[in-house]
Amino acid sequence: MTSLDKAAALKARAAAGSAPVSALTAYDYPTARLADEAGVDVILVGDSLGMVVLGFPDTTHVTMDHMLHHVAAAARGAEKALLLGDLPIHSYPDPETAVINARCLTEAGAEAVKLEGGLRQIEKVQAIVAADIPVIGHLGMLPQRVKEEGGYKKKGKTEAQAAELVEASLALQDAGICALVLESVVPEVAARISHQVSVPTIGIGCGHGHTHGEVAVISDVVGSYPWFVPPFAKPRAQVAASISSAVGEFIRDITPLDS
Ligand code: KIV
């Protein structure tokens, strides 16, 4: 399947009766391969890698070089899933630069790109889509704007904010996105957007059942980043505890009994 076929198939998942879209982040070959083999629909090489892999305080430190390195690694492990790469902060200041950097991500193995923001990104989305590169939008809480916003805040709490989100969703849809990530949007507003747009919405921190699918950061799912766990995360494994215990056992095993 080509990337355009995969994007079209994803877009069709907004139809009533479709199975929910499952999306997970992966930043390396083994994780992408395991997620792909387990049947996830979308593998996102998210700029969250800045925090959960590279040890930065937020995603504003992530560069195109970081993204290209990790997209290439994850792409080697993904076969069936749509491999989605994040355009990092400062990589889409204008439509021309956005297309150049989106093209670089696809050359590294991404099959679609994601960028954050609404009305101010419309021309960039149109330009990337015109270059035959599928685009996924991202609205609600925008991690790349965490410094301007002064923290991670829930979105859609007021009617003005909700109306702004609906307007941006419809504009992104008309610009040609094939899906829309909604992050930390109040559940009723996530549901309202999901009913109004014709592309699948993929929620994170929006509650369950209010969007056409859900995305999660892999470390939140497997419990591999114990230093920060978002309140909505539901760990299904305790990888950090397993690593600590395996390392402790290794140290004990190679330590002579009389030392
Ligand atoms: O970078 C990322 O992991 C993301 C998800 C939170 C959607 O954008």
Coordinates of C-alpha atoms and ligand atoms in Angstrom, one line a residue:
M1 CA 0.0 0.0 0.0
T2 CA 1.3 3.5 -0.8
S3 CA 1.4 6.2 1.8
L4 CA -1.5 7.9 -0.1
D5 CA -3.5 4.7 0.0
K6 CA -2.9 4.3 3.7
A7 CA -3.8 7.9 4.4
A8 CA -7.1 7.5 2.4
A9 CA -7.9 4.3 4.3
L10 CA -7.3 6.2 7.6
K11 CA -9.5 9.1 6.5
A12 CA -12.3 6.7 5.8
R13 CA -12.2 5.6 9.4
A14 CA -14.4 8.6 10.4
A15 CA -17.4 6.7 8.9
A16 CA -20.0 5.4 11.3
G17 CA -19.3 1.8 12.3
S18 CA -15.6 1.9 11.7
A19 CA -13.3 0.4 14.3
P20 CA -11.6 3.0 16.5
V21 CA -8.2 4.2 15.2
S22 CA -5.3 3.0 17.4
A23 CA -2.2 5.1 17.4
L24 CA 1.0 4.8 19.5
T25 CA 4.3 6.6 19.5
A26 CA 7.5 4.7 18.8
Y27 CA 10.9 6.2 18.3
D28 CA 13.1 3.2 17.5
Y29 CA 13.1 0.0 15.5
P30 CA 12.2 -2.6 18.1
T31 CA 9.3 -0.6 19.5
A32 CA 7.9 0.2 16.1
R33 CA 8.2 -3.4 15.0
L34 CA 6.5 -4.7 18.2
A35 CA 3.7 -2.1 17.8
D36 CA 3.3 -2.9 14.1
E37 CA 3.2 -6.6 14.7
A38 CA 0.6 -6.1 17.5
G39 CA -1.6 -4.4 14.9
V40 CA -1.6 -0.7 15.7
D41 CA -3.0 1.5 12.9
V42 CA -0.7 4.5 13.2
I43 CA 2.9 4.7 14.6
L44 CA 3.7 8.2 15.5
V45 CA 7.4 9.2 15.8
G46 CA 6.3 12.1 17.9
D47 CA 8.4 15.0 19.1
S48 CA 7.5 13.7 22.6
L49 CA 10.8 11.8 21.9
G50 CA 12.5 15.0 23.2
M51 CA 11.1 14.3 26.6
V52 CA 10.8 10.5 26.9
V53 CA 13.8 9.5 24.9
L54 CA 16.2 12.4 24.8
G55 CA 15.8 13.8 28.3
F56 CA 14.8 17.4 27.4
P57 CA 12.2 19.2 29.6
D58 CA 9.8 19.6 26.7
T59 CA 9.4 19.2 23.0
T60 CA 10.7 22.6 22.1
H61 CA 14.3 21.3 22.0
V62 CA 13.6 18.8 19.2
T63 CA 15.2 19.4 15.8
M64 CA 14.8 18.0 12.3
D65 CA 18.0 16.1 12.8
H66 CA 16.6 14.3 15.9
M67 CA 13.4 13.6 14.0
L68 CA 15.1 12.2 10.9
H69 CA 17.3 9.9 13.0
H70 CA 14.3 8.4 14.9
V71 CA 11.9 8.4 11.9
A72 CA 14.4 6.3 9.9
A73 CA 14.8 3.8 12.8
A74 CA 11.1 3.4 13.4
A75 CA 10.4 3.1 9.7
R76 CA 12.7 0.1 9.5
G77 CA 10.3 -1.6 12.0
A78 CA 6.9 -0.5 10.6
E79 CA 5.3 -2.4 7.8
K80 CA 1.5 -2.3 7.9
A81 CA 0.9 0.7 10.2
L82 CA 1.0 4.3 8.8
L83 CA 4.3 5.8 9.9
L84 CA 3.6 9.4 11.0
G85 CA 6.4 11.8 11.7
D86 CA 6.1 15.0 13.6
L87 CA 7.3 18.3 12.1
P88 CA 9.3 19.7 15.1
I89 CA 9.1 23.3 16.3
H90 CA 10.6 25.8 13.9
S91 CA 10.5 23.4 11.0
Y92 CA 7.3 24.9 9.3
P93 CA 7.6 28.7 9.6
D94 CA 6.2 29.1 6.0
P95 CA 4.7 26.8 3.4
E96 CA 7.9 26.4 1.4
T97 CA 10.0 25.4 4.4
A98 CA 7.2 23.2 5.6
V99 CA 7.2 21.3 2.3
I100 CA 11.0 20.9 2.3
N101 CA 11.0 19.5 5.8
A102 CA 8.0 17.3 5.3
R103 CA 9.7 15.9 2.2
C104 CA 12.9 15.2 4.3
L105 CA 10.7 13.3 6.8
T106 CA 9.2 11.2 4.0
E107 CA 12.6 10.5 2.6
A108 CA 13.6 9.2 6.0
G109 CA 10.6 6.9 5.9
A110 CA 7.6 8.8 7.2
E111 CA 4.3 8.2 5.3
A112 CA 2.5 11.2 6.7
V113 CA 3.5 14.2 8.8
K114 CA 1.8 16.0 11.7
L115 CA 2.0 19.6 12.6
E116 CA 0.5 21.6 15.5
G117 CA -1.9 24.5 15.2
G118 CA -5.1 25.7 13.5
L119 CA -5.8 28.7 11.3
R120 CA -2.2 29.9 11.1
Q121 CA -1.2 26.6 9.6
I122 CA -3.7 26.3 6.8
E123 CA -1.5 27.4 3.9
K124 CA 1.3 25.1 5.1
V125 CA -1.1 22.1 5.3
Q126 CA -2.4 23.0 1.8
A127 CA 1.2 23.2 0.4
I128 CA 2.3 19.8 2.0
V129 CA -0.9 18.1 0.8
A130 CA -0.3 19.6 -2.7
A131 CA 3.1 17.9 -2.6
D132 CA 1.3 14.6 -2.2
I133 CA 2.4 14.2 1.4
P134 CA -0.5 13.2 3.8
V135 CA -0.9 15.5 6.7
I136 CA -2.5 15.0 10.2
G137 CA -3.5 18.0 12.2
H138 CA -3.0 18.6 15.9
L139 CA -5.3 20.9 17.9
G140 CA -6.1 21.5 21.6
M141 CA -3.1 21.6 23.9
L142 CA -0.1 22.2 21.7
P143 CA 3.2 21.1 23.4
Q144 CA 5.3 23.1 21.0
R145 CA 3.7 26.3 22.5
V146 CA 4.1 25.2 26.2
K147 CA 6.4 28.2 26.9
E148 CA 4.0 30.8 25.5
E149 CA 1.1 29.1 27.3
G150 CA 2.9 28.8 30.6
G151 CA 2.2 25.1 31.0
Y152 CA 0.0 22.2 29.8
K153 CA -3.6 23.4 29.9
K154 CA -6.9 21.8 29.1
K155 CA -8.6 23.3 26.0
G156 CA -12.2 24.0 25.1
K157 CA -13.2 25.1 28.6
T158 CA -15.1 28.2 27.4
E159 CA -17.5 28.5 24.6
A160 CA -15.2 30.9 22.8
Q161 CA -12.3 28.3 23.0
A162 CA -14.7 25.6 21.9
A163 CA -15.9 27.6 18.9
E164 CA -12.3 28.4 17.9
L165 CA -11.4 24.7 18.0
V166 CA -14.4 23.8 15.9
E167 CA -13.6 26.5 13.3
A168 CA -9.9 25.4 13.2
S169 CA -10.9 21.7 12.8
L170 CA -13.2 22.5 9.9
A171 CA -10.5 24.7 8.3
L172 CA -7.9 21.9 8.6
Q173 CA -10.3 19.4 7.2
D174 CA -10.9 21.7 4.2
A175 CA -7.1 22.1 3.8
G176 CA -6.9 18.4 3.2
I177 CA -5.7 16.7 6.5
C178 CA -6.4 13.0 6.6
A179 CA -6.9 12.9 10.4
L180 CA -6.9 15.2 13.4
V181 CA -5.2 14.7 16.8
L182 CA -7.0 16.4 19.6
E183 CA -4.9 16.8 22.8
S184 CA -6.3 17.6 26.2
V185 CA -9.6 18.9 24.8
V186 CA -12.6 18.7 27.2
P187 CA -14.6 15.6 26.3
E188 CA -17.8 17.4 25.2
V189 CA -15.9 19.6 22.8
A190 CA -13.9 16.7 21.5
A191 CA -17.2 14.9 20.8
R192 CA -18.6 18.0 19.1
I193 CA -15.6 18.3 16.8
S194 CA -15.8 14.5 16.1
H195 CA -19.4 14.9 15.0
Q196 CA -18.7 17.9 12.7
V197 CA -15.6 16.9 10.8
S198 CA -15.3 14.3 8.1
V199 CA -11.8 13.0 9.1
P200 CA -11.2 10.8 12.0
T201 CA -10.3 12.5 15.3
I202 CA -7.6 10.8 17.4
G203 CA -7.7 11.9 21.0
I204 CA -5.2 12.0 23.8
G205 CA -6.3 13.3 27.2
C206 CA -9.9 13.8 25.9
G207 CA -11.5 10.9 27.8
H208 CA -12.7 7.7 26.1
G209 CA -15.3 7.4 23.4
H210 CA -15.4 11.1 22.4
T211 CA -13.1 10.7 19.3
H212 CA -12.8 8.3 16.4
G213 CA -9.6 6.8 18.0
E214 CA -6.9 7.3 20.5
V215 CA -3.2 8.0 20.6
A216 CA -0.9 7.3 23.5
V217 CA 2.8 7.8 24.2
I218 CA 4.3 4.4 24.4
S219 CA 6.1 5.1 27.7
D220 CA 2.7 5.9 29.3
V221 CA 1.3 2.6 28.0
V222 CA 4.3 0.4 29.1
G223 CA 5.4 2.3 32.2
S224 CA 8.9 3.0 31.0
Y225 CA 9.1 6.7 32.0
P226 CA 8.3 6.8 35.7
W227 CA 9.4 10.4 36.3
F228 CA 6.4 11.9 34.7
V229 CA 3.1 10.1 34.1
P230 CA 0.2 12.2 32.8
P231 CA -3.0 12.0 34.9
F232 CA -4.9 10.3 32.0
A233 CA -2.2 7.7 31.3
K234 CA -3.1 4.1 32.0
P235 CA 0.1 2.0 32.2
R236 CA -0.5 -1.6 31.0
A237 CA 3.0 -2.8 32.0
Q238 CA 5.7 -1.8 34.4
V239 CA 8.8 -1.7 32.2
A240 CA 10.8 0.8 34.4
A241 CA 10.3 -1.5 37.4
S242 CA 11.3 -4.6 35.3
I243 CA 14.5 -2.8 34.1
S244 CA 15.5 -1.7 37.6
S245 CA 14.9 -5.2 38.9
A246 CA 16.8 -6.9 36.0
V247 CA 19.7 -4.5 36.4
G248 CA 19.8 -5.2 40.2
E249 CA 19.7 -8.9 39.6
F250 CA 22.6 -8.7 37.1
I251 CA 24.7 -6.7 39.5
R252 CA 24.0 -9.2 42.3
D253 CA 24.8 -12.1 39.9
I254 CA 28.3 -10.8 38.9
T255 CA 29.2 -9.7 42.4
P256 CA 31.4 -12.3 44.2
L257 CA 29.7 -13.5 47.4
D258 CA 32.6 -12.4 49.6
S259 CA 32.8 -8.8 48.2
Ligands
KIV1 O1 4.7 13.9 20.1 C1 3.7 13.2 20.5 O2 3.9 12.2 21.1 C2 2.4 13.7 20.2 C3 1.2 13.0 20.8 C4 1.1 13.5 22.2 C5 0.0 13.1 20.1 O3 2.2 14.6 19.4

